[in-house]
Amino acid sequence: MSRRIALSAAAGVVVLGGAGAFALAHAGEQSPTLAHSTARYAAPDGDRAGSLTFVTDVTASSGVKSVKVLAWPENSSFAGKGLTAEDMADVEAAVCRPSGTHTVRCTYTVPVTRAYANASPRGAWHVSVLATAQDGTTTLDTEAAGFTVR
Protein backbone atom coordinates (compact mmCIF):
# COMPACT_ATOMS: atom_id res chain seq x y z
CA MET A 1 0.00 0.00 0.00
CA SER A 2 2.76 2.50 0.85
CA ARG A 3 4.45 1.72 -2.48
CA ARG A 4 1.23 2.61 -4.34
CA ILE A 5 0.97 5.90 -2.43
CA ALA A 6 4.62 6.70 -3.19
CA LEU A 7 4.07 5.99 -6.93
CA SER A 8 0.91 8.11 -6.95
CA ALA A 9 2.69 10.95 -5.20
CA ALA A 10 5.62 10.72 -7.63
CA ALA A 11 3.24 10.74 -10.61
CA GLY A 12 1.44 13.73 -9.15
CA VAL A 13 4.70 15.64 -8.75
CA VAL A 14 5.60 14.89 -12.40
CA VAL A 15 2.16 16.03 -13.60
CA LEU A 16 2.19 19.19 -11.47
CA GLY A 17 5.78 19.95 -12.46
CA GLY A 18 4.89 19.59 -16.13
CA ALA A 19 1.84 21.80 -15.71
CA GLY A 20 3.96 24.41 -13.94
CA ALA A 21 6.55 24.40 -16.72
CA PHE A 22 3.75 24.74 -19.30
CA ALA A 23 2.24 27.63 -17.35
CA LEU A 24 5.60 29.41 -17.16
CA ALA A 25 6.26 28.87 -20.87
CA HIS A 26 2.75 30.09 -21.70
CA ALA A 27 3.11 33.13 -19.44
CA GLY A 28 6.19 34.18 -21.40
CA GLU A 29 4.17 34.25 -24.62
CA GLN A 30 1.26 36.38 -23.43
CA SER A 31 0.41 39.42 -25.51
CA PRO A 32 1.36 42.88 -24.25
CA THR A 33 -1.22 44.66 -22.09
CA LEU A 34 -2.15 48.33 -22.16
CA ALA A 35 -3.28 50.34 -19.15
CA HIS A 36 -4.06 53.93 -18.20
CA SER A 37 -4.42 55.09 -21.82
CA THR A 38 -5.34 58.76 -22.20
CA ALA A 39 -5.52 61.24 -25.08
CA ARG A 40 -5.43 65.02 -24.79
CA TYR A 41 -6.23 67.23 -27.76
CA ALA A 42 -5.57 70.97 -27.68
CA ALA A 43 -6.78 72.97 -30.69
CA PRO A 44 -4.58 75.73 -32.10
CA ASP A 45 -5.27 79.06 -30.41
CA GLY A 46 -4.24 82.35 -31.96
CA ASP A 47 -0.68 81.98 -33.21
CA ARG A 48 -0.02 78.96 -30.98
CA ALA A 49 -0.09 75.48 -32.56
CA GLY A 50 -2.24 72.82 -30.96
CA SER A 51 -1.25 69.26 -30.11
CA LEU A 52 -2.43 65.73 -29.62
CA THR A 53 -0.78 63.81 -26.80
CA PHE A 54 -1.47 60.13 -26.12
CA VAL A 55 -0.01 58.27 -23.13
CA THR A 56 -0.28 54.59 -22.20
CA ASP A 57 1.49 52.02 -20.02
CA VAL A 58 2.48 48.83 -21.84
CA THR A 59 3.52 45.63 -20.07
CA ALA A 60 5.12 42.63 -21.76
CA SER A 61 7.03 39.90 -19.94
CA SER A 62 9.58 39.64 -22.77
CA GLY A 63 9.94 43.41 -23.04
CA VAL A 64 8.31 45.94 -25.35
CA LYS A 65 9.69 46.18 -28.88
CA SER A 66 7.44 48.93 -30.30
CA VAL A 67 4.24 50.86 -29.75
CA LYS A 68 2.55 52.40 -32.79
CA VAL A 69 -0.21 55.00 -32.54
CA LEU A 70 -2.89 56.18 -34.97
CA ALA A 71 -5.59 58.80 -34.35
CA TRP A 72 -8.64 58.53 -36.61
CA PRO A 73 -12.04 60.21 -36.85
CA GLU A 74 -15.07 58.15 -35.85
CA ASN A 75 -16.69 58.74 -39.23
CA SER A 76 -13.71 57.39 -41.24
CA SER A 77 -13.53 54.15 -43.23
CA PHE A 78 -11.89 52.44 -40.24
CA ALA A 79 -15.20 52.62 -38.37
CA GLY A 80 -16.92 50.52 -41.02
CA LYS A 81 -14.23 48.05 -42.05
CA GLY A 82 -12.37 47.77 -38.76
CA LEU A 83 -8.74 48.64 -38.17
CA THR A 84 -6.16 45.83 -38.50
CA ALA A 85 -2.53 45.33 -37.48
CA GLU A 86 -1.64 45.68 -41.16
CA ASP A 87 -3.21 49.16 -41.18
CA MET A 88 -0.89 50.06 -38.31
CA ALA A 89 2.32 48.83 -39.97
CA ASP A 90 3.45 52.21 -41.30
CA VAL A 91 2.13 54.58 -38.64
CA GLU A 92 4.30 56.56 -36.25
CA ALA A 93 5.76 55.07 -33.07
CA ALA A 94 5.41 56.38 -29.55
CA VAL A 95 8.45 57.13 -27.40
CA CYS A 96 8.65 54.64 -24.53
CA ARG A 97 10.59 54.82 -21.28
CA PRO A 98 10.88 52.17 -18.53
CA SER A 99 8.42 52.65 -15.67
CA GLY A 100 8.53 49.33 -13.83
CA THR A 101 9.27 45.65 -14.19
CA HIS A 102 8.39 44.70 -17.79
CA THR A 103 6.42 47.97 -18.11
CA VAL A 104 7.08 51.08 -20.17
CA ARG A 105 5.24 54.40 -20.30
CA CYS A 106 4.75 55.42 -23.91
CA THR A 107 4.01 58.94 -25.12
CA TYR A 108 3.00 60.03 -28.59
CA THR A 109 2.81 63.77 -29.27
CA VAL A 110 2.08 65.46 -32.57
CA PRO A 111 1.67 69.18 -33.25
CA VAL A 112 -1.63 70.31 -34.76
CA THR A 113 -1.33 73.25 -37.14
CA ARG A 114 -4.23 75.58 -37.79
CA ALA A 115 -4.43 74.32 -41.40
CA TYR A 116 -4.59 70.71 -40.24
CA ALA A 117 -7.18 71.52 -37.57
CA ASN A 118 -9.35 73.36 -40.11
CA ALA A 119 -9.20 70.39 -42.51
CA SER A 120 -9.88 67.76 -39.83
CA PRO A 121 -13.37 66.30 -39.36
CA ARG A 122 -15.19 67.60 -36.30
CA GLY A 123 -16.53 65.23 -33.66
CA ALA A 124 -15.29 62.10 -31.96
CA TRP A 125 -11.87 60.64 -32.72
CA HIS A 126 -10.26 57.39 -31.55
CA VAL A 127 -6.65 56.50 -30.81
CA SER A 128 -5.55 53.02 -31.85
CA VAL A 129 -2.45 51.30 -30.50
CA LEU A 130 -0.44 48.35 -31.77
CA ALA A 131 1.97 47.10 -29.09
CA THR A 132 4.60 44.54 -30.08
CA ALA A 133 6.59 42.58 -27.51
CA GLN A 134 10.19 41.43 -27.95
CA ASP A 135 8.92 37.86 -28.42
CA GLY A 136 6.77 38.98 -31.39
CA THR A 137 3.35 38.82 -29.74
CA THR A 138 1.10 41.80 -30.40
CA THR A 139 -1.92 43.58 -28.99
CA LEU A 140 -4.13 45.84 -31.09
CA ASP A 141 -6.52 48.13 -29.24
CA THR A 142 -8.52 50.00 -31.86
CA GLU A 143 -10.09 52.35 -29.32
CA ALA A 144 -7.48 52.74 -26.59
CA ALA A 145 -8.55 56.34 -25.98
CA GLY A 146 -10.67 59.04 -27.50
CA PHE A 147 -10.97 62.79 -27.86
CA THR A 148 -13.22 65.34 -29.52
CA VAL A 149 -12.33 67.86 -32.20
CA ARG A 150 -14.61 70.91 -32.01
mmCIF file with all atom_site columns, C-alpha atoms in Angstrom, residues 19-21 27 44 59 72-73 83 85 96 98 105 109 119 124-125 129 132 144:
data_model
loop_
_atom_site.group_PDB
_atom_site.id
_atom_site.type_symbol
_atom_site.label_atom_id
_atom_site.label_alt_id
_atom_site.label_comp_id
_atom_site.label_asym_id
_atom_site.label_entity_id
_atom_site.label_seq_id
_atom_site.pdbx_PDB_ins_code
_atom_site.Cartn_x
_atom_site.Cartn_y
_atom_site.Cartn_z
_atom_site.occupancy
_atom_site.B_iso_or_equiv
_atom_site.pdbx_formal_charge
_atom_site.auth_seq_id
_atom_site.auth_comp_id
_atom_site.auth_asym_id
_atom_site.auth_atom_id
_atom_site.pdbx_PDB_model_num
ATOM 1  C CA . ALA A 1 19  ? 1.844   21.798 -15.713 1.00 0.00 ? 19  ALA A CA 1
ATOM 2  C CA . GLY A 1 20  ? 3.962   24.414 -13.942 1.00 0.00 ? 20  GLY A CA 1
ATOM 3  C CA . ALA A 1 21  ? 6.553   24.396 -16.723 1.00 0.00 ? 21  ALA A CA 1
ATOM 4  C CA . ALA A 1 27  ? 3.108   33.128 -19.439 1.00 0.00 ? 27  ALA A CA 1
ATOM 5  C CA . PRO A 1 44  ? -4.581  75.726 -32.095 1.00 0.00 ? 44  PRO A CA 1
ATOM 6  C CA . THR A 1 59  ? 3.524   45.630 -20.069 1.00 0.00 ? 59  THR A CA 1
ATOM 7  C CA . TRP A 1 72  ? -8.640  58.535 -36.614 1.00 0.00 ? 72  TRP A CA 1
ATOM 8  C CA . PRO A 1 73  ? -12.043 60.206 -36.849 1.00 0.00 ? 73  PRO A CA 1
ATOM 9  C CA . LEU A 1 83  ? -8.744  48.639 -38.166 1.00 0.00 ? 83  LEU A CA 1
ATOM 10 C CA . ALA A 1 85  ? -2.533  45.330 -37.477 1.00 0.00 ? 85  ALA A CA 1
ATOM 11 C CA . CYS A 1 96  ? 8.654   54.636 -24.528 1.00 0.00 ? 96  CYS A CA 1
ATOM 12 C CA . PRO A 1 98  ? 10.875  52.173 -18.531 1.00 0.00 ? 98  PRO A CA 1
ATOM 13 C CA . ARG A 1 105 ? 5.239   54.398 -20.305 1.00 0.00 ? 105 ARG A CA 1
ATOM 14 C CA . THR A 1 109 ? 2.808   63.769 -29.266 1.00 0.00 ? 109 THR A CA 1
ATOM 15 C CA . ALA A 1 119 ? -9.201  70.389 -42.513 1.00 0.00 ? 119 ALA A CA 1
ATOM 16 C CA . ALA A 1 124 ? -15.290 62.095 -31.957 1.00 0.00 ? 124 ALA A CA 1
ATOM 17 C CA . TRP A 1 125 ? -11.870 60.638 -32.717 1.00 0.00 ? 125 TRP A CA 1
ATOM 18 C CA . VAL A 1 129 ? -2.449  51.304 -30.504 1.00 0.00 ? 129 VAL A CA 1
ATOM 19 C CA . THR A 1 132 ? 4.596   44.536 -30.078 1.00 0.00 ? 132 THR A CA 1
ATOM 20 C CA . ALA A 1 144 ? -7.483  52.741 -26.592 1.00 0.00 ? 144 ALA A CA 1
#
